[in-house]
Amino acid sequence: QVQLVESGGGLVQAGGSLGPSCAVSGNFFRINDMAWYRQAPGNGRELVATITNGGSTHYADSVKGRFTISRDNAENTVYLQMSSLKPEDTAVYYCNAEVFLYTSSFNDYWGQGTQVTVSS
């Protein structure tokens, strides 16, 4: 019973900023890697950014220099700080977390998605 709840999407003009967050709750042992994905209409799911438990990050070339992924392990929350937004960033953004359970197994869990719309 692990849940990821996203918030913080919305509508913004080009050049603006948004900062979605994703909180993990439930019964689990540890969260390993966390990530943000996005999917625009007609497109496949795109990996936007990843962050390890230790804080190492990776970004897609399309967002590098504009987006910053971070996490607060005490709050089991991952954030995506998005700046200099472009219309091409318009998509549904999904949080993902690799969660290790007390059963000595692990699984990927997904947030419900939050819409980010950037107008030109």
Short mmCIF file of N, CA and C in Angstrom, two decimals:
data_model
loop_
_atom_site.label_atom_id
_atom_site.label_comp_id
_atom_site.label_asym_id
_atom_site.label_seq_id
_atom_site.Cartn_x
_atom_site.Cartn_y
_atom_site.Cartn_z
N GLN A 1 0.82 -1.19 0.00
CA GLN A 1 0.00 0.00 0.00
C GLN A 1 0.86 1.24 0.00
N VAL A 2 1.48 1.48 -1.12
CA VAL A 2 2.31 2.66 -1.32
C VAL A 2 1.60 3.59 -2.28
N GLN A 3 1.58 4.85 -1.95
CA GLN A 3 0.91 5.83 -2.76
C GLN A 3 1.84 7.01 -3.04
N LEU A 4 1.74 7.53 -4.25
CA LEU A 4 2.44 8.74 -4.63
C LEU A 4 1.39 9.77 -5.02
N VAL A 5 1.41 10.90 -4.35
CA VAL A 5 0.44 11.95 -4.60
C VAL A 5 1.17 13.18 -5.11
N GLU A 6 0.80 13.62 -6.31
CA GLU A 6 1.43 14.76 -6.94
C GLU A 6 0.58 16.01 -6.78
N SER A 7 1.25 17.13 -6.77
CA SER A 7 0.59 18.41 -6.76
C SER A 7 1.52 19.45 -7.36
N GLY A 8 0.97 20.58 -7.73
CA GLY A 8 1.79 21.70 -8.15
C GLY A 8 1.86 21.97 -9.63
N GLY A 9 1.11 21.23 -10.44
CA GLY A 9 1.02 21.57 -11.84
C GLY A 9 0.15 22.79 -12.05
N GLY A 10 -0.03 23.16 -13.30
CA GLY A 10 -0.87 24.31 -13.59
C GLY A 10 -0.59 24.91 -14.94
N LEU A 11 -1.11 26.09 -15.12
CA LEU A 11 -0.97 26.84 -16.37
C LEU A 11 -0.04 28.02 -16.14
N VAL A 12 0.93 28.17 -17.02
CA VAL A 12 1.90 29.25 -16.90
C VAL A 12 2.29 29.74 -18.29
N GLN A 13 2.65 30.99 -18.38
CA GLN A 13 3.12 31.54 -19.64
C GLN A 13 4.57 31.14 -19.89
N ALA A 14 4.94 31.14 -21.16
CA ALA A 14 6.31 30.83 -21.51
C ALA A 14 7.28 31.73 -20.75
N GLY A 15 8.34 31.12 -20.25
CA GLY A 15 9.31 31.84 -19.45
C GLY A 15 9.04 31.78 -17.96
N GLY A 16 7.89 31.28 -17.59
CA GLY A 16 7.53 31.19 -16.19
C GLY A 16 8.08 29.96 -15.51
N SER A 17 7.65 29.76 -14.27
CA SER A 17 8.15 28.67 -13.46
C SER A 17 7.02 27.93 -12.77
N LEU A 18 7.24 26.66 -12.51
CA LEU A 18 6.36 25.83 -11.72
C LEU A 18 7.20 24.85 -10.91
N GLY A 19 6.66 24.41 -9.79
CA GLY A 19 7.40 23.50 -8.94
C GLY A 19 6.57 22.36 -8.40
N PRO A 20 6.21 21.39 -9.25
CA PRO A 20 5.44 20.24 -8.75
C PRO A 20 6.19 19.46 -7.69
N SER A 21 5.44 18.80 -6.85
CA SER A 21 5.99 17.94 -5.83
C SER A 21 5.26 16.61 -5.82
N CYS A 22 5.90 15.62 -5.23
CA CYS A 22 5.34 14.27 -5.17
C CYS A 22 5.70 13.67 -3.83
N ALA A 23 4.70 13.33 -3.05
CA ALA A 23 4.91 12.76 -1.72
C ALA A 23 4.56 11.28 -1.71
N VAL A 24 5.44 10.48 -1.13
CA VAL A 24 5.26 9.04 -1.03
C VAL A 24 4.77 8.70 0.37
N SER A 25 3.74 7.89 0.45
CA SER A 25 3.23 7.45 1.74
C SER A 25 2.91 5.96 1.67
N GLY A 26 2.76 5.35 2.83
CA GLY A 26 2.41 3.95 2.91
C GLY A 26 3.39 3.16 3.75
N ASN A 27 3.34 1.85 3.57
CA ASN A 27 4.16 0.93 4.34
C ASN A 27 5.32 0.44 3.49
N PHE A 28 6.49 0.95 3.76
CA PHE A 28 7.66 0.56 2.99
C PHE A 28 8.92 0.72 3.83
N PHE A 29 9.99 0.09 3.36
CA PHE A 29 11.25 0.13 4.07
C PHE A 29 12.11 1.32 3.65
N ARG A 30 12.22 1.51 2.35
CA ARG A 30 13.10 2.56 1.86
C ARG A 30 12.74 2.94 0.43
N ILE A 31 12.94 4.18 0.12
CA ILE A 31 12.81 4.66 -1.24
C ILE A 31 14.19 4.77 -1.85
N ASN A 32 14.37 4.16 -2.99
CA ASN A 32 15.65 4.25 -3.67
C ASN A 32 15.61 5.43 -4.66
N ASP A 33 15.63 5.15 -5.94
CA ASP A 33 15.62 6.22 -6.92
C ASP A 33 14.23 6.82 -7.07
N MET A 34 14.20 8.09 -7.41
CA MET A 34 12.97 8.77 -7.73
C MET A 34 13.16 9.49 -9.06
N ALA A 35 12.07 9.74 -9.75
CA ALA A 35 12.18 10.33 -11.07
C ALA A 35 10.92 11.07 -11.45
N TRP A 36 11.05 11.93 -12.42
CA TRP A 36 9.93 12.58 -13.07
C TRP A 36 9.91 12.20 -14.54
N TYR A 37 8.74 11.83 -15.02
CA TYR A 37 8.49 11.57 -16.43
C TYR A 37 7.43 12.54 -16.92
N ARG A 38 7.32 12.65 -18.22
CA ARG A 38 6.24 13.44 -18.79
C ARG A 38 5.75 12.81 -20.08
N GLN A 39 4.51 13.08 -20.40
CA GLN A 39 3.91 12.57 -21.61
C GLN A 39 2.98 13.62 -22.20
N ALA A 40 3.29 14.03 -23.40
CA ALA A 40 2.46 14.98 -24.13
C ALA A 40 1.53 14.22 -25.06
N PRO A 41 0.40 14.82 -25.43
CA PRO A 41 -0.52 14.13 -26.34
C PRO A 41 0.16 13.70 -27.62
N GLY A 42 -0.02 12.44 -27.97
CA GLY A 42 0.57 11.90 -29.17
C GLY A 42 2.01 11.46 -29.03
N ASN A 43 2.61 11.71 -27.88
CA ASN A 43 4.00 11.36 -27.66
C ASN A 43 4.12 10.21 -26.66
N GLY A 44 5.27 9.58 -26.68
CA GLY A 44 5.56 8.57 -25.69
C GLY A 44 5.99 9.18 -24.37
N ARG A 45 6.11 8.35 -23.38
CA ARG A 45 6.56 8.80 -22.08
C ARG A 45 8.04 9.13 -22.13
N GLU A 46 8.40 10.28 -21.61
CA GLU A 46 9.77 10.77 -21.64
C GLU A 46 10.31 10.90 -20.24
N LEU A 47 11.50 10.37 -20.03
CA LEU A 47 12.17 10.55 -18.76
C LEU A 47 12.73 11.96 -18.69
N VAL A 48 12.35 12.69 -17.66
CA VAL A 48 12.75 14.08 -17.52
C VAL A 48 13.97 14.22 -16.61
N ALA A 49 13.91 13.61 -15.45
CA ALA A 49 14.99 13.74 -14.48
C ALA A 49 14.93 12.60 -13.48
N THR A 50 16.08 12.22 -12.97
CA THR A 50 16.16 11.20 -11.94
C THR A 50 17.03 11.70 -10.80
N ILE A 51 16.80 11.13 -9.63
CA ILE A 51 17.63 11.44 -8.47
C ILE A 51 17.74 10.19 -7.61
N THR A 52 18.95 9.86 -7.23
CA THR A 52 19.17 8.69 -6.39
C THR A 52 18.93 9.03 -4.93
N ASN A 53 18.95 8.01 -4.09
CA ASN A 53 18.79 8.23 -2.67
C ASN A 53 19.88 9.14 -2.12
N GLY A 54 21.07 9.04 -2.71
CA GLY A 54 22.18 9.86 -2.27
C GLY A 54 22.23 11.24 -2.89
N GLY A 55 21.32 11.53 -3.83
CA GLY A 55 21.24 12.86 -4.39
C GLY A 55 21.86 13.05 -5.75
N SER A 56 22.36 11.99 -6.37
CA SER A 56 22.90 12.12 -7.71
C SER A 56 21.76 12.32 -8.70
N THR A 57 21.96 13.22 -9.65
CA THR A 57 20.89 13.60 -10.57
C THR A 57 21.27 13.37 -12.01
N HIS A 58 20.25 13.22 -12.84
CA HIS A 58 20.40 13.10 -14.28
C HIS A 58 19.23 13.80 -14.93
N TYR A 59 19.50 14.49 -16.02
CA TYR A 59 18.47 15.24 -16.72
C TYR A 59 18.44 14.91 -18.20
N ALA A 60 17.26 14.93 -18.76
CA ALA A 60 17.13 14.86 -20.19
C ALA A 60 17.73 16.12 -20.81
N ASP A 61 18.30 15.96 -22.00
CA ASP A 61 18.92 17.11 -22.66
C ASP A 61 17.93 18.25 -22.87
N SER A 62 16.68 17.92 -23.08
CA SER A 62 15.68 18.93 -23.38
C SER A 62 15.37 19.85 -22.20
N VAL A 63 15.71 19.42 -20.99
CA VAL A 63 15.40 20.23 -19.82
C VAL A 63 16.63 20.63 -19.03
N LYS A 64 17.76 20.13 -19.41
CA LYS A 64 18.99 20.41 -18.68
C LYS A 64 19.27 21.91 -18.64
N GLY A 65 19.57 22.41 -17.46
CA GLY A 65 19.82 23.82 -17.28
C GLY A 65 18.59 24.62 -16.92
N ARG A 66 17.41 24.03 -17.09
CA ARG A 66 16.16 24.72 -16.78
C ARG A 66 15.40 24.06 -15.63
N PHE A 67 15.52 22.76 -15.51
CA PHE A 67 14.81 22.01 -14.46
C PHE A 67 15.80 21.54 -13.41
N THR A 68 15.32 21.43 -12.18
CA THR A 68 16.11 20.91 -11.09
C THR A 68 15.28 19.92 -10.29
N ILE A 69 15.77 18.71 -10.15
CA ILE A 69 15.10 17.71 -9.33
C ILE A 69 15.78 17.68 -7.96
N SER A 70 14.98 17.55 -6.93
CA SER A 70 15.51 17.48 -5.58
C SER A 70 14.60 16.60 -4.74
N ARG A 71 15.06 16.22 -3.57
CA ARG A 71 14.25 15.38 -2.70
C ARG A 71 14.49 15.72 -1.25
N ASP A 72 13.48 15.49 -0.45
CA ASP A 72 13.56 15.63 0.99
C ASP A 72 13.27 14.25 1.56
N ASN A 73 14.31 13.54 1.94
CA ASN A 73 14.13 12.17 2.40
C ASN A 73 13.34 12.08 3.70
N ALA A 74 13.45 13.09 4.54
CA ALA A 74 12.70 13.09 5.78
C ALA A 74 11.19 13.17 5.53
N GLU A 75 10.82 13.80 4.42
CA GLU A 75 9.41 13.94 4.08
C GLU A 75 8.98 12.99 2.97
N ASN A 76 9.90 12.17 2.48
CA ASN A 76 9.61 11.23 1.39
C ASN A 76 8.99 11.94 0.20
N THR A 77 9.59 13.05 -0.16
CA THR A 77 9.04 13.90 -1.20
C THR A 77 10.11 14.24 -2.23
N VAL A 78 9.71 14.23 -3.49
CA VAL A 78 10.58 14.65 -4.57
C VAL A 78 9.95 15.87 -5.23
N TYR A 79 10.80 16.78 -5.67
CA TYR A 79 10.36 18.02 -6.27
C TYR A 79 10.94 18.17 -7.67
N LEU A 80 10.27 18.94 -8.48
CA LEU A 80 10.79 19.31 -9.78
C LEU A 80 10.62 20.80 -9.95
N GLN A 81 11.70 21.53 -9.85
CA GLN A 81 11.70 22.96 -10.05
C GLN A 81 11.90 23.25 -11.53
N MET A 82 10.89 23.83 -12.15
CA MET A 82 10.92 24.07 -13.58
C MET A 82 10.94 25.57 -13.84
N SER A 83 11.96 26.02 -14.53
CA SER A 83 12.12 27.43 -14.86
C SER A 83 12.26 27.59 -16.36
N SER A 84 12.11 28.83 -16.83
CA SER A 84 12.21 29.13 -18.25
C SER A 84 11.37 28.18 -19.08
N LEU A 85 10.15 27.99 -18.67
CA LEU A 85 9.28 27.01 -19.30
C LEU A 85 8.95 27.40 -20.74
N LYS A 86 8.85 26.39 -21.57
CA LYS A 86 8.55 26.54 -22.98
C LYS A 86 7.25 25.82 -23.31
N PRO A 87 6.57 26.22 -24.36
CA PRO A 87 5.37 25.48 -24.77
C PRO A 87 5.64 23.99 -24.99
N GLU A 88 6.84 23.65 -25.42
CA GLU A 88 7.19 22.26 -25.63
C GLU A 88 7.22 21.45 -24.34
N ASP A 89 7.24 22.12 -23.20
CA ASP A 89 7.22 21.43 -21.92
C ASP A 89 5.81 21.00 -21.51
N THR A 90 4.82 21.42 -22.26
CA THR A 90 3.44 21.07 -21.94
C THR A 90 3.26 19.56 -21.98
N ALA A 91 2.79 18.99 -20.89
CA ALA A 91 2.62 17.55 -20.78
C ALA A 91 2.00 17.23 -19.43
N VAL A 92 1.62 15.98 -19.27
CA VAL A 92 1.29 15.46 -17.96
C VAL A 92 2.58 14.93 -17.34
N TYR A 93 2.88 15.40 -16.16
CA TYR A 93 4.10 15.02 -15.48
C TYR A 93 3.79 13.97 -14.42
N TYR A 94 4.56 12.89 -14.44
CA TYR A 94 4.35 11.77 -13.54
C TYR A 94 5.57 11.56 -12.65
N CYS A 95 5.32 11.39 -11.39
CA CYS A 95 6.36 11.03 -10.44
C CYS A 95 6.51 9.52 -10.39
N ASN A 96 7.73 9.06 -10.25
CA ASN A 96 8.01 7.63 -10.13
C ASN A 96 8.97 7.41 -8.97
N ALA A 97 8.76 6.33 -8.23
CA ALA A 97 9.65 5.99 -7.13
C ALA A 97 9.88 4.50 -7.10
N GLU A 98 11.14 4.12 -6.94
CA GLU A 98 11.49 2.72 -6.71
C GLU A 98 11.47 2.49 -5.20
N VAL A 99 10.56 1.65 -4.75
CA VAL A 99 10.30 1.49 -3.33
C VAL A 99 10.64 0.07 -2.89
N PHE A 100 11.45 -0.03 -1.85
CA PHE A 100 11.77 -1.32 -1.25
C PHE A 100 10.81 -1.59 -0.11
N LEU A 101 10.17 -2.75 -0.16
CA LEU A 101 9.16 -3.12 0.81
C LEU A 101 9.74 -3.99 1.92
N TYR A 102 8.99 -4.14 2.99
CA TYR A 102 9.43 -4.99 4.10
C TYR A 102 9.46 -6.47 3.73
N THR A 103 8.85 -6.83 2.65
CA THR A 103 8.86 -8.20 2.14
C THR A 103 10.14 -8.52 1.38
N SER A 104 11.11 -7.63 1.41
CA SER A 104 12.38 -7.77 0.71
C SER A 104 12.21 -7.76 -0.80
N SER A 105 11.19 -7.12 -1.25
CA SER A 105 10.96 -6.93 -2.67
C SER A 105 10.90 -5.44 -2.96
N PHE A 106 10.92 -5.10 -4.21
CA PHE A 106 10.82 -3.71 -4.60
C PHE A 106 9.94 -3.58 -5.83
N ASN A 107 9.45 -2.40 -6.01
CA ASN A 107 8.55 -2.14 -7.13
C ASN A 107 8.58 -0.66 -7.47
N ASP A 108 8.23 -0.37 -8.70
CA ASP A 108 8.06 1.02 -9.13
C ASP A 108 6.63 1.46 -8.90
N TYR A 109 6.48 2.64 -8.35
CA TYR A 109 5.16 3.22 -8.12
C TYR A 109 5.07 4.56 -8.83
N TRP A 110 3.85 4.89 -9.24
CA TRP A 110 3.62 6.09 -10.03
C TRP A 110 2.62 7.01 -9.37
N GLY A 111 2.85 8.29 -9.54
CA GLY A 111 1.86 9.27 -9.15
C GLY A 111 0.73 9.33 -10.15
N GLN A 112 -0.30 10.09 -9.80
CA GLN A 112 -1.49 10.15 -10.65
C GLN A 112 -1.31 11.06 -11.86
N GLY A 113 -0.25 11.83 -11.87
CA GLY A 113 0.00 12.77 -12.94
C GLY A 113 -0.52 14.15 -12.61
N THR A 114 0.22 15.15 -13.02
CA THR A 114 -0.23 16.53 -12.87
C THR A 114 0.01 17.27 -14.18
N GLN A 115 -0.99 18.00 -14.62
CA GLN A 115 -0.93 18.68 -15.91
C GLN A 115 -0.12 19.95 -15.80
N VAL A 116 0.83 20.10 -16.71
CA VAL A 116 1.60 21.33 -16.85
C VAL A 116 1.34 21.87 -18.25
N THR A 117 0.80 23.07 -18.32
CA THR A 117 0.50 23.69 -19.60
C THR A 117 1.23 25.02 -19.69
N VAL A 118 2.02 25.18 -20.73
CA VAL A 118 2.80 26.40 -20.95
C VAL A 118 2.26 27.08 -22.20
N SER A 119 1.75 28.26 -22.03
CA SER A 119 1.18 29.00 -23.15
C SER A 119 2.22 29.90 -23.77
N SER A 120 2.06 30.18 -25.05
CA SER A 120 2.98 31.03 -25.78
C SER A 120 2.43 32.43 -25.97
#
